[in-house]
CSV table of C-alpha atoms in Angstrom, one decimal:
chain,number,residue,atom,x,y,z
A,1030,UNK,CA,-21.7,16.8,36.8
A,1031,UNK,CA,-21.6,14.7,33.7
A,1032,UNK,CA,-18.4,12.8,33.4
A,1033,UNK,CA,-19.2,10.1,30.9
A,1034,UNK,CA,-20.6,10.1,27.4
A,1035,UNK,CA,-22.2,7.3,25.3
A,1036,UNK,CA,-20.3,6.5,22.2
A,1037,UNK,CA,-22.6,7.1,19.1
A,1038,UNK,CA,-23.6,4.1,17.2
A,1039,UNK,CA,-21.2,3.2,14.4
A,1040,UNK,CA,-22.0,5.1,11.2
A,1041,UNK,CA,-22.4,3.3,7.9
A,1042,UNK,CA,-20.5,4.7,5.1
A,1043,UNK,CA,-21.6,4.2,1.5
A,1044,UNK,CA,-20.0,6.8,-0.7
A,1045,UNK,CA,-19.6,6.7,-4.5
A,1046,UNK,CA,-17.0,8.0,-6.9
A,1047,UNK,CA,-17.5,11.0,-9.0
A,1048,UNK,CA,-19.4,9.0,-11.7
A,1049,UNK,CA,-21.8,7.7,-9.1
A,1050,UNK,CA,-20.9,4.1,-10.0
A,1051,UNK,CA,-18.6,2.4,-7.5
A,1052,UNK,CA,-18.8,2.0,-3.8
A,1053,UNK,CA,-15.8,3.0,-1.8
A,1054,UNK,CA,-13.3,0.2,-1.2
A,1055,UNK,CA,-13.1,-1.5,2.2
A,1056,UNK,CA,-9.8,0.3,2.9
A,1057,UNK,CA,-11.4,3.7,2.2
A,1058,UNK,CA,-14.4,2.8,4.4
A,1059,UNK,CA,-12.2,1.6,7.3
A,1060,UNK,CA,-10.1,4.8,7.0
A,1061,UNK,CA,-13.2,7.0,7.1
A,1062,UNK,CA,-14.5,5.1,10.1
A,1063,UNK,CA,-11.2,5.4,11.9
A,1064,UNK,CA,-11.1,9.1,11.3
A,1065,UNK,CA,-14.7,9.4,12.5
A,1066,UNK,CA,-13.8,7.7,15.8
A,1067,UNK,CA,-10.8,10.0,16.2
A,1068,UNK,CA,-13.0,13.1,15.7
A,1069,UNK,CA,-15.5,11.7,18.2
A,1070,UNK,CA,-12.7,11.2,20.7
A,1071,UNK,CA,-11.6,14.8,20.3
A,1072,UNK,CA,-15.1,16.2,20.5
A,1073,UNK,CA,-16.1,14.3,23.5
A,1074,UNK,CA,-13.0,15.4,25.3
A,1075,UNK,CA,-13.9,19.0,24.5
A,1076,UNK,CA,-17.5,18.4,25.7
A,1077,UNK,CA,-16.2,16.9,29.0
A,1078,UNK,CA,-13.9,19.9,29.6
A,1079,UNK,CA,-16.7,22.3,28.7
A,1080,UNK,CA,-19.0,20.7,31.3
A,1081,UNK,CA,-16.2,20.6,33.9
A,1082,UNK,CA,-15.2,24.3,33.6
A,1083,UNK,CA,-14.5,26.2,36.8
A,1084,UNK,CA,-15.5,29.8,37.5
A,1085,UNK,CA,-13.6,32.1,35.2
A,1086,UNK,CA,-12.4,29.4,32.7
A,1087,UNK,CA,-13.3,29.0,29.1
A,1088,UNK,CA,-12.8,26.1,26.7
A,1089,UNK,CA,-12.4,26.3,22.9
A,1090,UNK,CA,-12.4,23.7,20.2
A,1091,UNK,CA,-9.9,23.7,17.3
A,1092,UNK,CA,-8.9,27.4,17.8
A,1093,UNK,CA,-5.4,27.5,19.4
A,1094,UNK,CA,-5.1,23.7,19.4
A,1095,UNK,CA,-7.4,20.6,19.3
A,1096,UNK,CA,-8.7,21.9,22.5
A,1097,UNK,CA,-7.5,24.7,24.8
A,1098,UNK,CA,-8.5,25.9,28.2
A,1099,UNK,CA,-8.1,29.5,29.3
A,1100,UNK,CA,-7.9,29.8,33.1
A,1101,UNK,CA,-9.1,32.6,35.3
A,1102,UNK,CA,-5.4,33.5,36.1
A,1103,UNK,CA,-4.8,34.2,32.4
A,1104,UNK,CA,-2.9,31.0,31.8
A,1105,UNK,CA,-3.7,28.7,28.9
A,1106,UNK,CA,-3.6,24.9,28.5
A,1107,UNK,CA,-3.1,23.6,25.0
A,1108,UNK,CA,-4.4,20.1,24.4
A,1109,UNK,CA,-3.6,17.7,21.5
A,1110,UNK,CA,-5.6,14.5,21.2
A,1111,UNK,CA,-4.4,11.3,19.5
A,1112,UNK,CA,-6.6,8.2,19.1
A,1113,UNK,CA,-5.8,4.8,17.8
A,1114,UNK,CA,-7.9,1.8,16.8
A,1115,UNK,CA,-4.9,-0.5,16.9
A,1116,UNK,CA,-5.1,-3.2,19.6
A,1117,UNK,CA,-2.5,-5.3,21.4
A,1118,UNK,CA,-2.7,-9.0,22.0
A,1119,UNK,CA,-5.0,-8.4,25.0
A,1120,UNK,CA,-7.4,-6.3,23.0
A,1121,UNK,CA,-6.4,-3.0,24.6
A,1122,UNK,CA,-5.2,0.1,22.7
A,1123,UNK,CA,-1.5,-0.1,21.8
A,1124,UNK,CA,1.1,1.7,23.9
A,1125,UNK,CA,2.6,5.0,23.1
A,1126,UNK,CA,6.0,4.1,21.6
A,1127,UNK,CA,9.2,6.1,22.1
A,1128,UNK,CA,9.4,6.9,18.4
A,1129,UNK,CA,5.6,7.2,18.0
A,1130,UNK,CA,4.5,9.8,15.4
A,1131,UNK,CA,1.7,10.8,17.7
A,1132,UNK,CA,4.2,11.7,20.4
A,1133,UNK,CA,6.7,13.5,18.3
A,1134,UNK,CA,4.3,15.3,16.0
A,1135,UNK,CA,2.6,16.8,19.0
A,1136,UNK,CA,5.9,17.9,20.5
A,1137,UNK,CA,7.0,19.3,17.2
A,1138,UNK,CA,3.8,21.2,16.8
A,1139,UNK,CA,4.2,22.8,20.2
A,1140,UNK,CA,7.8,23.7,19.6
A,1141,UNK,CA,6.8,25.5,16.4
A,1142,UNK,CA,4.1,27.4,18.3
A,1143,UNK,CA,6.6,28.4,21.0
A,1144,UNK,CA,9.1,30.0,18.5
A,1145,UNK,CA,6.4,31.3,16.0
A,1146,UNK,CA,7.6,34.7,14.7
A,1147,UNK,CA,4.1,35.4,13.4
A,1148,UNK,CA,3.0,35.6,17.0
A,1149,UNK,CA,5.9,37.8,18.0
A,1150,UNK,CA,8.1,35.0,19.5
A,1151,UNK,CA,11.3,35.3,17.6
A,1152,UNK,CA,13.4,36.1,20.7
A,1153,UNK,CA,14.2,33.7,23.6
A,1154,UNK,CA,12.8,36.3,26.0
A,1155,UNK,CA,9.4,36.3,24.3
A,1156,UNK,CA,9.4,32.5,24.1
A,1157,UNK,CA,10.0,32.3,27.9
A,1158,UNK,CA,7.2,34.8,28.6
A,1159,UNK,CA,4.9,32.7,26.5
A,1160,UNK,CA,5.9,29.6,28.5
A,1161,UNK,CA,5.2,31.3,31.8
A,1162,UNK,CA,1.5,31.4,30.8
A,1163,UNK,CA,1.1,28.2,28.7
A,1164,UNK,CA,1.1,24.5,29.4
A,1165,UNK,CA,0.8,21.5,27.1
A,1166,UNK,CA,-1.2,18.3,27.5
A,1167,UNK,CA,-1.0,15.2,25.2
A,1168,UNK,CA,-4.1,13.1,25.6
A,1169,UNK,CA,-4.4,9.6,24.0
A,1170,UNK,CA,-6.1,6.3,24.4
A,1171,UNK,CA,-2.7,4.8,23.9
A,1172,UNK,CA,-1.1,3.7,27.2
A,1173,UNK,CA,2.1,4.8,28.8
A,1174,UNK,CA,4.7,2.2,29.7
A,1175,UNK,CA,8.1,1.8,31.4
A,1176,UNK,CA,9.6,0.7,28.1
A,1177,UNK,CA,9.0,4.1,26.6
A,1178,UNK,CA,12.4,5.7,27.2
A,1179,UNK,CA,11.2,9.2,26.3
A,1180,UNK,CA,8.5,9.2,28.9
A,1181,UNK,CA,10.9,7.7,31.4
A,1182,UNK,CA,13.5,10.4,30.7
A,1183,UNK,CA,10.9,13.2,31.0
A,1184,UNK,CA,9.8,11.7,34.3
A,1185,UNK,CA,13.3,11.6,35.6
A,1186,UNK,CA,13.8,15.2,34.5
A,1187,UNK,CA,10.6,16.2,36.3
A,1188,UNK,CA,11.6,14.6,39.6
A,1189,UNK,CA,15.1,15.9,39.5
A,1190,UNK,CA,17.0,12.7,39.0
A,1191,UNK,CA,18.1,13.7,35.5
A,1192,UNK,CA,19.4,17.1,34.3
A,1193,UNK,CA,18.2,18.9,31.2
A,1194,UNK,CA,21.5,18.1,29.6
A,1195,UNK,CA,21.0,14.5,30.4
A,1196,UNK,CA,17.6,14.5,28.9
A,1197,UNK,CA,18.8,16.2,25.7
A,1198,UNK,CA,21.6,13.6,25.5
A,1199,UNK,CA,18.9,10.8,25.6
A,1200,UNK,CA,16.9,12.4,22.8
A,1201,UNK,CA,20.0,12.8,20.6
A,1202,UNK,CA,20.7,9.1,21.1
A,1203,UNK,CA,17.1,8.2,20.3
A,1204,UNK,CA,17.3,10.2,17.0
A,1205,UNK,CA,20.1,7.9,15.8
A,1206,UNK,CA,17.8,4.9,16.3
A,1207,UNK,CA,15.4,5.8,13.5
A,1208,UNK,CA,15.7,6.1,9.7
A,1209,UNK,CA,12.4,7.9,9.5
A,1210,UNK,CA,13.3,11.4,8.2
A,1211,UNK,CA,9.9,12.8,9.3
A,1212,UNK,CA,10.4,11.6,12.9
A,1213,UNK,CA,14.0,13.0,12.8
A,1214,UNK,CA,12.6,16.3,11.8
A,1215,UNK,CA,10.1,16.3,14.7
A,1216,UNK,CA,12.9,15.5,17.1
A,1217,UNK,CA,15.0,18.3,15.7
A,1218,UNK,CA,12.3,20.8,16.5
A,1219,UNK,CA,12.7,20.0,20.1
A,1220,UNK,CA,16.5,19.8,20.0
A,1221,UNK,CA,16.7,23.2,18.2
A,1222,UNK,CA,15.0,25.0,21.1
A,1223,UNK,CA,17.1,27.3,23.2
A,1224,UNK,CA,18.2,25.2,26.3
A,1225,UNK,CA,16.3,27.5,28.7
A,1226,UNK,CA,13.2,27.4,26.5
A,1227,UNK,CA,13.4,23.7,26.1
A,1228,UNK,CA,13.6,23.2,29.9
A,1229,UNK,CA,10.6,25.5,30.5
A,1230,UNK,CA,8.7,23.6,27.9
A,1231,UNK,CA,9.4,20.3,29.5
A,1232,UNK,CA,8.3,21.5,32.9
A,1233,UNK,CA,5.0,22.6,31.3
A,1234,UNK,CA,4.4,19.4,29.4
A,1235,UNK,CA,2.1,16.6,30.7
A,1236,UNK,CA,0.4,13.5,29.5
A,1237,UNK,CA,-3.1,12.0,29.8
A,1238,UNK,CA,-2.6,8.4,28.5
A,1239,UNK,CA,-4.9,5.4,28.5
A,1240,UNK,CA,-8.0,7.6,28.2
A,1241,UNK,CA,-10.7,5.7,26.3
A,1242,UNK,CA,-14.3,6.3,25.4
A,1243,UNK,CA,-16.4,6.8,27.4
A,1244,UNK,CA,-13.7,9.1,28.8
A,1245,UNK,CA,-12.7,9.6,32.4
A,1246,UNK,CA,-10.9,12.8,31.8
A,1247,UNK,CA,-8.2,14.4,33.9
A,1248,UNK,CA,-9.0,17.6,35.7
A,1249,UNK,CA,-7.2,20.7,34.4
């Protein structure tokens, strides 16, 4: 079974403005290249999952999420992928921070999916039914670390050393530590969930961090 993929050679970008006169700026080129790497990361993850499917499973790309896996038992795994080109002093991808937009935007997106009235989930009962059959995975080449209080608090909730009320208290306190209104809005999407729905969501949430290209991907 194929588990590794060769990263394509770096693409050369030489695009011109609408008058056909000026080359793109270095900033624009770098941004385009960074986005291309992010797309590669997402697509290779999908290919790896596709080649790793078990009997009765299907994988889809950019349908319900960046990637999603439908299992033989009718349950669905929604996967969001976040890639960074930023490096730390050791030359490794940076850590996932406690107020990281990649973390909170993914959580926000999933919270909105859970309560989406367009899919018939206005009521708490319908949201809980959805969560019985849906799990969520955030995959990134960013690494996890013990200094990320959000990941630590989630881990403590998972292993039973912290109650759901205690977790929510941690997140409320975290919200006061940022002035970024966008991040605050993402956090509110989690805080606004019904407590029972929030607890079910957290129990179905997992992370695949530090996954680089060529990827050694987690099994699903």
